[in-house]
Coordinates of C-alpha atoms and ligand atoms in Angstrom, one line a residue:
M161 CA 91.9 47.2 139.7
A162 CA 90.9 50.7 140.3
T163 CA 87.9 51.4 142.7
Y164 CA 84.9 52.8 141.0
Y165 CA 82.3 55.1 142.6
N166 CA 79.1 54.4 140.9
E167 CA 77.3 57.5 142.2
P168 CA 78.2 60.6 140.2
S169 CA 80.0 63.3 142.0
R170 CA 77.3 66.0 142.7
T171 CA 77.2 69.7 143.2
F172 CA 74.9 71.8 145.4
N173 CA 72.9 72.9 142.3
E174 CA 71.6 69.4 142.0
F175 CA 69.7 69.4 145.3
L176 CA 66.8 71.1 146.9
L177 CA 65.3 71.0 150.4
L178 CA 61.8 69.8 151.1
P179 CA 59.8 71.8 153.7
N180 CA 58.9 70.3 157.0
L181 CA 56.1 71.5 159.3
T182 CA 56.8 75.1 160.4
T183 CA 55.5 75.6 164.0
K184 CA 54.6 79.1 165.2
E185 CA 57.7 79.6 167.2
C186 CA 59.8 78.7 164.2
T187 CA 60.6 82.3 163.0
P188 CA 63.9 83.7 161.7
A189 CA 64.3 85.8 164.9
N190 CA 64.4 82.5 166.9
V191 CA 67.0 80.8 164.8
D192 CA 70.3 80.2 166.4
L193 CA 73.2 79.9 163.9
S194 CA 76.0 79.2 166.4
T195 CA 78.2 76.4 165.5
P196 CA 81.4 74.7 166.7
I197 CA 84.7 75.2 164.9
T198 CA 87.0 73.1 167.2
K199 CA 86.5 69.5 168.2
F200 CA 84.9 68.6 171.6
K201 CA 83.9 65.6 173.7
K202 CA 80.3 64.5 174.0
G203 CA 78.6 66.6 176.7
E204 CA 81.3 69.2 176.7
K205 CA 81.5 72.5 174.8
P206 CA 83.9 73.4 172.0
A207 CA 86.7 75.8 173.0
I208 CA 85.7 78.0 170.0
S209 CA 82.3 78.4 168.4
L210 CA 81.2 80.7 165.7
N211 CA 78.1 82.8 166.1
I212 CA 77.3 82.4 162.4
P213 CA 78.6 79.5 160.2
F214 CA 80.7 81.7 157.9
S215 CA 84.5 81.8 157.4
S216 CA 86.3 83.8 154.7
A217 CA 88.8 82.0 152.5
V218 CA 92.6 81.8 153.1
M219 CA 93.3 84.0 150.1
Q220 CA 95.2 87.1 149.2
A221 CA 92.2 88.6 147.5
V222 CA 89.9 87.9 150.4
S223 CA 91.2 87.7 154.0
D224 CA 93.3 90.5 155.5
H225 CA 92.9 92.2 158.8
H226 CA 90.1 94.5 157.6
M227 CA 88.1 91.6 156.4
A228 CA 88.8 89.8 159.7
V229 CA 87.5 92.6 161.8
A230 CA 84.4 93.1 159.6
L231 CA 83.5 89.4 159.7
A232 CA 84.2 88.8 163.4
R233 CA 82.0 91.8 164.1
C234 CA 79.2 89.9 162.4
G235 CA 80.0 86.6 164.2
G236 CA 82.1 84.7 161.7
I237 CA 85.9 84.2 161.3
S238 CA 88.5 85.1 158.7
F239 CA 91.6 83.0 158.0
I240 CA 94.3 85.6 157.1
F241 CA 96.1 84.4 154.0
G242 CA 99.4 82.6 154.5
S243 CA 100.9 83.4 151.0
Q244 CA 102.9 86.3 152.4
S245 CA 105.9 86.7 154.6
V246 CA 105.7 85.4 158.2
E247 CA 106.2 89.0 159.5
S248 CA 103.4 90.6 157.4
Q249 CA 100.9 87.8 158.2
A250 CA 101.8 88.1 162.0
T251 CA 101.3 91.8 161.8
M252 CA 97.8 91.4 160.3
V253 CA 96.9 89.0 163.1
R254 CA 98.3 91.4 165.7
K255 CA 96.2 94.2 164.2
V256 CA 93.0 92.2 164.5
K257 CA 93.8 91.2 168.1
A258 CA 94.8 94.8 169.0
Y259 CA 91.5 96.2 167.6
K260 CA 89.4 96.8 170.5
A261 CA 85.8 97.2 169.5
G262 CA 84.7 100.7 170.4
F263 CA 88.2 101.8 171.5
V264 CA 90.1 103.5 168.7
V265 CA 93.6 104.6 168.5
S266 CA 93.4 108.3 167.6
K267 CA 94.1 108.9 163.9
S268 CA 94.1 112.7 163.8
N269 CA 96.6 114.2 166.2
L270 CA 98.2 117.7 166.6
T271 CA 100.7 119.4 168.8
P272 CA 99.6 122.6 170.7
D273 CA 101.9 124.7 168.6
Q274 CA 100.2 123.9 165.4
T275 CA 97.6 126.3 163.9
L276 CA 94.0 126.4 162.8
K277 CA 95.3 125.9 159.2
D278 CA 96.8 122.6 160.3
I279 CA 93.5 121.6 161.9
L280 CA 91.7 122.3 158.6
D281 CA 94.3 120.5 156.5
L282 CA 94.1 117.4 158.8
K283 CA 90.4 117.4 158.6
E284 CA 90.5 117.6 154.9
L285 CA 92.9 114.6 154.8
T286 CA 91.2 112.3 157.3
G287 CA 87.6 113.5 157.3
H288 CA 87.7 113.5 161.2
S289 CA 86.4 116.5 163.0
T290 CA 87.8 115.4 166.4
C291 CA 91.5 115.7 166.9
A292 CA 93.6 114.8 169.9
V293 CA 96.3 117.3 171.0
T294 CA 99.3 115.6 172.4
E295 CA 102.7 116.9 173.5
D296 CA 104.5 115.3 170.6
G297 CA 101.6 115.1 168.2
T298 CA 101.4 111.3 168.3
A299 CA 98.5 109.0 169.0
K300 CA 100.0 107.8 172.2
G301 CA 101.6 111.0 173.5
K302 CA 100.7 113.0 176.6
L303 CA 97.2 114.3 176.1
L304 CA 97.0 118.1 176.4
G305 CA 93.5 118.7 174.9
I306 CA 90.9 117.9 172.3
V307 CA 89.8 120.0 169.3
T308 CA 86.4 119.5 167.7
G309 CA 84.6 121.3 165.0
R310 CA 82.7 123.3 167.6
D311 CA 85.9 124.9 169.0
Y312 CA 86.6 127.3 166.1
R313 CA 84.8 129.5 163.6
I314 CA 86.5 129.7 160.2
S315 CA 84.9 133.0 159.4
R316 CA 86.1 134.7 162.6
D317 CA 89.3 132.9 163.7
S318 CA 92.6 133.6 162.0
L319 CA 94.3 130.7 160.3
D320 CA 97.4 131.1 162.4
K321 CA 95.6 130.9 165.7
K322 CA 97.4 128.3 167.8
V323 CA 95.9 124.9 168.6
S324 CA 96.6 125.6 172.3
E325 CA 94.2 128.6 172.2
I326 CA 91.5 126.6 170.3
M327 CA 91.5 123.2 172.1
T328 CA 89.5 122.3 175.2
P329 CA 92.5 121.8 177.6
F330 CA 93.0 118.6 179.5
S331 CA 92.1 120.3 182.8
S332 CA 88.5 120.8 181.5
L333 CA 88.1 117.5 179.7
I334 CA 86.0 114.6 180.8
Y335 CA 88.3 111.5 180.4
A336 CA 88.6 107.9 181.7
K337 CA 91.5 105.9 182.9
S338 CA 93.0 102.7 181.3
G339 CA 91.0 99.6 182.0
T340 CA 87.6 101.4 181.7
T341 CA 85.1 99.0 180.1
L342 CA 83.1 100.0 177.0
S343 CA 80.0 100.0 179.0
E344 CA 81.5 102.3 181.7
A345 CA 82.8 104.6 178.9
N346 CA 79.3 104.7 177.4
D347 CA 77.8 105.7 180.8
L348 CA 80.2 108.7 180.9
I349 CA 79.5 109.6 177.3
W350 CA 75.8 109.7 178.1
E351 CA 76.1 111.4 181.5
H352 CA 78.2 114.3 180.2
K353 CA 76.6 114.4 176.7
L354 CA 80.0 113.8 175.0
N355 CA 80.7 112.8 171.5
C356 CA 84.1 111.4 172.4
L357 CA 85.8 110.2 175.5
P358 CA 89.6 110.0 175.8
I359 CA 91.1 107.1 177.7
V360 CA 94.5 107.9 179.3
D361 CA 97.0 106.0 181.4
E362 CA 98.4 107.0 184.8
N363 CA 100.9 109.4 183.1
Q364 CA 98.2 111.2 181.1
N365 CA 99.3 109.5 177.9
L366 CA 96.5 109.0 175.4
E367 CA 95.5 105.4 174.8
F368 CA 92.2 105.4 173.0
L369 CA 89.2 107.5 172.0
V370 CA 85.7 106.1 172.5
F371 CA 83.2 107.7 170.2
R372 CA 79.4 107.7 170.9
K373 CA 78.7 106.4 167.4
D374 CA 81.1 103.4 167.8
Y375 CA 79.3 102.4 171.0
D376 CA 76.0 102.4 169.2
S377 CA 77.6 100.2 166.4
R378 CA 78.9 97.8 169.0
K379 CA 75.4 97.5 170.4
N380 CA 74.2 96.8 166.9
N381 CA 76.7 93.9 166.7
P382 CA 75.4 91.5 169.4
L383 CA 77.0 88.5 167.5
S384 CA 80.6 89.8 167.6
L385 CA 83.0 86.9 167.9
L386 CA 85.2 87.9 170.8
D387 CA 87.8 86.2 173.0
A388 CA 88.0 86.5 176.8
N389 CA 89.8 89.8 176.5
K390 CA 87.1 91.2 174.2
S391 CA 89.4 91.1 171.2
Y392 CA 88.1 89.7 167.9
I393 CA 88.8 86.1 167.2
V394 CA 91.0 85.5 164.1
G395 CA 92.3 82.6 162.1
A396 CA 95.4 82.3 159.9
G397 CA 96.4 79.9 157.1
I398 CA 99.7 78.0 157.3
N399 CA 101.5 75.6 154.9
T400 CA 103.4 72.4 155.4
K401 CA 106.7 73.9 154.4
D402 CA 107.6 76.8 156.7
Y403 CA 105.4 76.0 159.6
K404 CA 108.2 75.8 162.1
E405 CA 108.9 79.6 161.5
R406 CA 105.3 80.7 160.8
V407 CA 103.4 79.0 163.6
P408 CA 105.5 80.4 166.5
A409 CA 105.1 84.0 165.0
L410 CA 101.4 83.6 164.5
V411 CA 100.9 82.2 168.0
E412 CA 103.0 85.0 169.5
A413 CA 100.8 87.5 167.6
G414 CA 97.7 86.0 169.3
V415 CA 96.1 83.9 166.5
D416 CA 93.1 81.8 167.8
V417 CA 92.8 79.2 165.1
L418 CA 95.2 77.9 162.4
V419 CA 94.3 76.1 159.3
I420 CA 96.6 74.2 156.9
D421 CA 95.8 75.7 153.5
S422 CA 96.2 73.1 150.8
S423 CA 94.3 71.9 147.7
D424 CA 94.9 68.3 148.8
G425 CA 95.3 67.6 152.5
F426 CA 95.4 63.8 152.5
S427 CA 99.2 63.8 152.9
E428 CA 102.0 62.9 155.3
W429 CA 103.1 66.5 155.3
Q430 CA 99.8 67.6 156.8
K431 CA 100.1 64.8 159.4
E432 CA 103.5 66.1 160.4
T433 CA 102.4 69.7 160.5
V434 CA 99.4 68.9 162.7
E435 CA 101.5 66.8 165.1
Y436 CA 104.1 69.5 165.4
V437 CA 101.5 72.2 166.2
K438 CA 99.8 69.9 168.7
A439 CA 103.0 68.9 170.4
N440 CA 104.4 72.5 170.8
F441 CA 101.5 74.9 171.1
N442 CA 98.1 75.3 172.7
V443 CA 96.3 76.5 169.6
A444 CA 93.5 75.0 167.5
I445 CA 94.4 73.8 164.0
G446 CA 92.2 72.7 161.1
A447 CA 93.5 70.5 158.3
G448 CA 92.4 69.7 154.7
N449 CA 91.2 69.8 152.1
V450 CA 89.7 66.3 151.8
V451 CA 86.8 64.9 149.9
D452 CA 86.2 61.5 151.5
K453 CA 86.1 59.5 154.7
E454 CA 89.7 58.2 154.3
G455 CA 91.1 61.7 154.2
F456 CA 88.9 62.8 157.1
R457 CA 90.0 59.9 159.3
Y458 CA 93.7 60.4 158.5
L459 CA 93.7 64.0 159.5
V460 CA 91.5 63.5 162.6
E461 CA 93.8 60.8 163.8
A462 CA 96.7 63.1 163.3
G463 CA 95.0 65.4 165.8
A464 CA 93.2 68.1 163.7
D465 CA 90.6 70.2 165.4
F466 CA 88.4 70.6 162.3
I467 CA 88.5 69.3 158.8
K468 CA 88.1 71.4 155.6
V469 CA 86.2 69.7 152.7
G470 CA 86.5 70.4 149.0
I471 CA 88.8 70.0 146.0
G472 CA 88.2 71.8 142.8
G473 CA 84.9 73.5 143.5
G474 CA 86.2 77.0 144.0
S475 CA 85.0 79.6 141.5
I476 CA 88.5 80.5 140.5
C477 CA 89.8 76.9 140.7
I478 CA 90.8 74.9 137.7
T479 CA 92.4 71.9 139.6
R480 CA 89.9 69.5 138.1
E481 CA 90.6 70.6 134.6
Q482 CA 94.3 70.7 135.1
K483 CA 94.8 67.5 137.1
G484 CA 91.6 65.6 136.9
I485 CA 91.3 65.3 140.7
G486 CA 88.4 66.5 142.9
R487 CA 84.8 65.8 143.7
G488 CA 81.5 67.6 143.4
Q489 CA 81.2 69.6 146.6
A490 CA 77.9 68.2 147.7
S491 CA 79.1 64.6 147.4
A492 CA 82.2 65.4 149.3
V493 CA 80.4 67.1 152.2
I494 CA 77.8 64.3 152.4
E495 CA 80.5 61.6 152.7
V496 CA 82.7 63.5 155.1
A497 CA 79.8 64.4 157.3
A498 CA 78.8 60.7 157.5
A499 CA 82.5 59.9 158.5
R500 CA 82.4 62.7 161.1
D501 CA 79.1 61.2 162.6
E502 CA 80.6 57.7 162.6
Y503 CA 83.7 58.9 164.4
F504 CA 81.6 60.7 167.0
K505 CA 79.6 57.5 167.6
E506 CA 82.8 55.5 168.0
T507 CA 84.8 57.9 170.1
G508 CA 82.5 60.5 171.6
I509 CA 84.6 63.2 169.9
Y510 CA 82.9 65.6 167.5
V511 CA 85.1 67.0 164.8
P512 CA 83.5 69.9 163.0
I513 CA 83.7 70.1 159.2
C514 CA 83.9 73.1 156.9
S515 CA 82.5 73.1 153.4
D516 CA 85.1 75.1 151.4
G517 CA 84.4 76.6 148.0
G518 CA 81.7 76.3 145.3
I519 CA 79.0 78.3 147.1
V520 CA 77.2 80.2 144.3
H521 CA 73.8 81.0 145.6
D522 CA 72.8 81.8 149.2
Y523 CA 70.7 78.7 149.4
H524 CA 73.9 76.6 148.8
V525 CA 75.0 77.6 152.3
T526 CA 71.8 76.2 153.8
L527 CA 72.2 73.0 151.7
A528 CA 75.8 72.6 152.9
L529 CA 74.7 72.9 156.5
A530 CA 71.8 70.5 156.0
M531 CA 74.2 68.0 154.4
G532 CA 76.3 68.1 157.6
A533 CA 78.8 71.0 157.3
D534 CA 79.2 72.8 160.6
F535 CA 80.3 76.0 158.7
V536 CA 81.2 77.1 155.2
M537 CA 84.2 78.9 153.8
L538 CA 83.7 81.4 150.9
G539 CA 86.1 83.3 148.7
R540 CA 84.2 84.8 145.8
Y541 CA 81.3 85.8 148.1
F542 CA 83.5 88.0 150.3
A543 CA 85.8 89.2 147.5
R544 CA 82.9 91.3 146.2
F545 CA 82.7 93.5 149.3
D546 CA 84.3 96.8 150.3
E547 CA 86.3 95.1 153.0
S548 CA 88.2 92.7 150.8
P549 CA 91.8 93.8 150.1
T550 CA 91.5 94.2 146.4
K551 CA 91.0 97.1 144.0
K552 CA 87.6 98.2 143.0
V553 CA 87.6 99.1 139.3
K554 CA 85.1 100.3 136.7
I555 CA 84.6 98.2 133.6
G556 CA 82.1 99.7 131.2
N557 CA 79.3 100.9 133.5
N558 CA 79.9 98.4 136.2
F559 CA 82.1 98.3 139.3
V560 CA 84.0 95.1 139.8
K561 CA 86.7 93.8 142.3
E562 CA 89.7 91.7 141.4
Y563 CA 89.7 88.1 142.6
W564 CA 92.4 85.6 141.9
G565 CA 93.1 82.0 143.0
E566 CA 95.9 81.0 145.3
G567 CA 96.9 78.6 142.5
S568 CA 97.3 81.4 139.9
N569 CA 100.6 82.8 138.9
R570 CA 99.6 86.0 140.5
A571 CA 99.4 84.5 144.0
R572 CA 102.7 82.6 143.7
N573 CA 101.5 80.2 146.4
W574 CA 103.4 77.1 145.3
Q575 CA 103.3 75.7 148.9
R576 CA 99.5 75.2 148.6
Y577 CA 99.9 72.9 145.6
D578 CA 103.3 71.3 146.3
T579 CA 103.4 67.5 146.0
G580 CA 107.2 67.4 146.6
G581 CA 109.9 68.3 144.2
K582 CA 110.6 71.7 142.6
Q583 CA 109.8 74.6 144.9
S584 CA 107.8 76.6 142.5
L585 CA 104.4 76.7 140.9
V586 CA 104.9 74.3 138.0
F587 CA 101.5 74.9 136.4
E588 CA 98.5 77.1 137.3
E589 CA 95.5 75.6 139.2
G590 CA 93.7 78.9 139.5
V591 CA 92.7 81.9 137.5
D592 CA 92.8 85.7 137.8
S593 CA 89.4 87.3 137.5
Y594 CA 86.9 90.0 138.4
V595 CA 83.8 89.7 140.5
P596 CA 80.9 92.2 140.6
Y597 CA 81.3 94.7 143.3
A598 CA 78.5 94.3 145.8
G599 CA 78.9 96.9 148.6
T600 CA 79.5 96.4 152.2
L601 CA 79.9 93.0 153.9
R602 CA 77.3 93.9 156.5
E603 CA 74.4 94.5 154.2
N604 CA 75.1 91.5 152.0
L605 CA 75.7 89.1 154.9
D606 CA 72.5 90.2 156.6
R607 CA 70.5 89.4 153.5
T608 CA 72.2 86.0 153.2
L609 CA 71.6 85.2 156.8
N610 CA 68.0 86.1 156.5
K611 CA 67.6 83.7 153.6
V612 CA 69.4 80.9 155.5
K613 CA 67.2 81.4 158.6
S614 CA 64.1 81.6 156.6
T615 CA 64.8 78.4 154.8
M616 CA 65.6 76.8 158.1
C617 CA 62.2 77.8 159.3
N618 CA 60.6 76.2 156.2
C619 CA 62.5 73.1 157.3
G620 CA 61.1 73.4 160.8
S621 CA 64.6 73.9 162.4
L622 CA 65.8 76.5 164.9
S623 CA 69.4 75.4 165.0
I624 CA 72.1 73.9 162.7
P625 CA 72.1 70.5 164.5
E626 CA 68.3 70.4 164.2
L627 CA 68.5 71.2 160.5
Q628 CA 71.1 68.4 160.0
Q629 CA 68.8 66.0 161.7
K630 CA 65.5 66.9 160.1
A631 CA 66.5 68.0 156.6
R632 CA 64.9 66.2 153.7
I633 CA 66.9 66.7 150.6
T634 CA 66.0 65.7 147.1
L635 CA 67.9 65.5 143.8
V636 CA 66.7 67.7 141.0
S637 CA 66.4 66.8 137.4
A638 CA 67.8 69.1 134.7
T639 CA 64.2 70.1 133.6
S640 CA 63.1 70.8 137.2
L641 CA 66.0 73.3 137.4
V642 CA 64.4 75.2 134.5
E643 CA 61.1 75.1 136.4
G644 CA 62.8 76.6 139.4
G645 CA 63.8 79.9 137.7
A646 CA 61.4 82.4 136.2
H647 CA 60.1 80.7 133.0
D648 CA 57.6 81.2 130.2
V649 CA 57.2 84.9 131.0
I650 CA 58.8 88.0 129.4
L651 CA 60.8 89.6 132.1
K652 CA 60.5 93.3 132.7
E653 CA 63.8 95.2 132.9
S654 CA 63.6 95.7 136.7
S655 CA 63.4 91.9 137.2
M656 CA 66.3 91.3 134.9
A657 CA 68.4 93.7 137.0
A658 CA 67.4 91.8 140.1
E659 CA 68.5 88.5 138.7
Ligands
RVP246 P1 84.8 80.1 146.1 O1 84.1 80.6 147.4 O2 84.0 79.3 145.2 O3 85.4 81.3 145.4 O4 86.0 79.2 146.5 C1 87.0 79.6 147.4 C2 88.0 78.4 147.7 O5 88.6 78.0 146.5 C3 89.1 78.7 148.7 O6 88.7 78.7 150.0 C4 90.1 77.6 148.3 O7 89.7 76.3 148.9 C5 89.8 77.4 146.8 N1 90.9 78.0 146.0 C6 91.6 79.1 146.3 N2 92.5 79.3 145.3 C7 92.2 78.4 144.4 C8 92.9 78.2 143.2 O8 93.7 79.0 142.7 N3 92.7 77.0 142.5 N4 91.3 77.6 144.9

């Protein structure tokens, strides 16, 4: 006879947090949102922790190298989508690892023989007013000088005046040698009142430019998620089919964390993939998705470093409709978190869990954490920002961005849904859609983090583990949901827009 679960499968919307005593030191500024992403032994520290409990989904419409840099700068991690060729995914990983916060590869370059007209054309094209002058006009060529907007006067100078006559020549430049740290570079910038400091190697070849404004932005990002070499930490999605080609290339590119991206991770294919990675590489790997304690145990025993939770809750996901499998996201997180705690008690090993999909309101993040998730993964949320890889389009009077599921025909990611058999997507498990455009990642994430921290203070908690221990969570009735929104008033237009 089949096994019946008598409790219905529940979503975040069905729960609320009850406040605990808020002490005076319990302020948002004092809340620490750091959280483990890889398993660790009791009393030890995880190899990798996030500074905020946010990851961006393994999706074409969400996580490329731009998203990865933007999110790591704020303290979270992106998992670069795996539904692309091994080479292009590895290139994206390489770009994130090569991105040195504050050190930029010069994007506007000239040769000394070019003219003022070329300078103006380049400025028009790139918007940059500082150009490097190199022997061969490349970003890494021998540095001969720098041109800035202060070096010429359009009204007086002839358009065919040579760059070599306009530039500040290398002999008069303040520059620094390879290996200079960002803080040393900043000291030079301040000391000499520079806007831009070139970094050159021992042969005078240009390596990077450090701009005053970038240093300031670095100082404004104290939570940046960096490795020991000060490169951003980045994740990447893999599948259970081509992992023997994909994983070596990603590891070679410098990936920090892998995750097997699948709608149903409770499978022998995942076990084999985790075992292969653990036996051959020194890289962290998460597995999933699962929705119960059995799935959790199975993947943990295979060696996974973290477990991803959730089937069918994604905003673009129609797996439940199509196949009738899945579980309400809250119920799944609650059960898997209990299994994680039980495993920790038994073995002294803590395996972090990630609640993946189904976050609609900011408070759902806080609920997921309170229910035991160590971090969350979001697709729709990040797809709305400038940094996501998709097109921004105007529909009517509103800007929207495209957002499609990995199970849609558009993504062609059959590996994510494969249960053996025909190597193609037999039917769709995801839709192609739009989401409202919301601006920059930074401004939106700051607002969400403020809400999360503020609710944590209401719950008397200054850290995620404290929240998980102290949280008091109640089910809501359908009528109390109505009570929770604005009700029995006539909304003014300004309030409707804010909804
Ligand atoms: P959401 O944040 O609700 O948009 O959900 C994102 C999650 O949805 C992903 O991390 C993934 O687990 C799942 N997903 C991605 N594609 C599809 C699909 O096409 N069914 N589902």
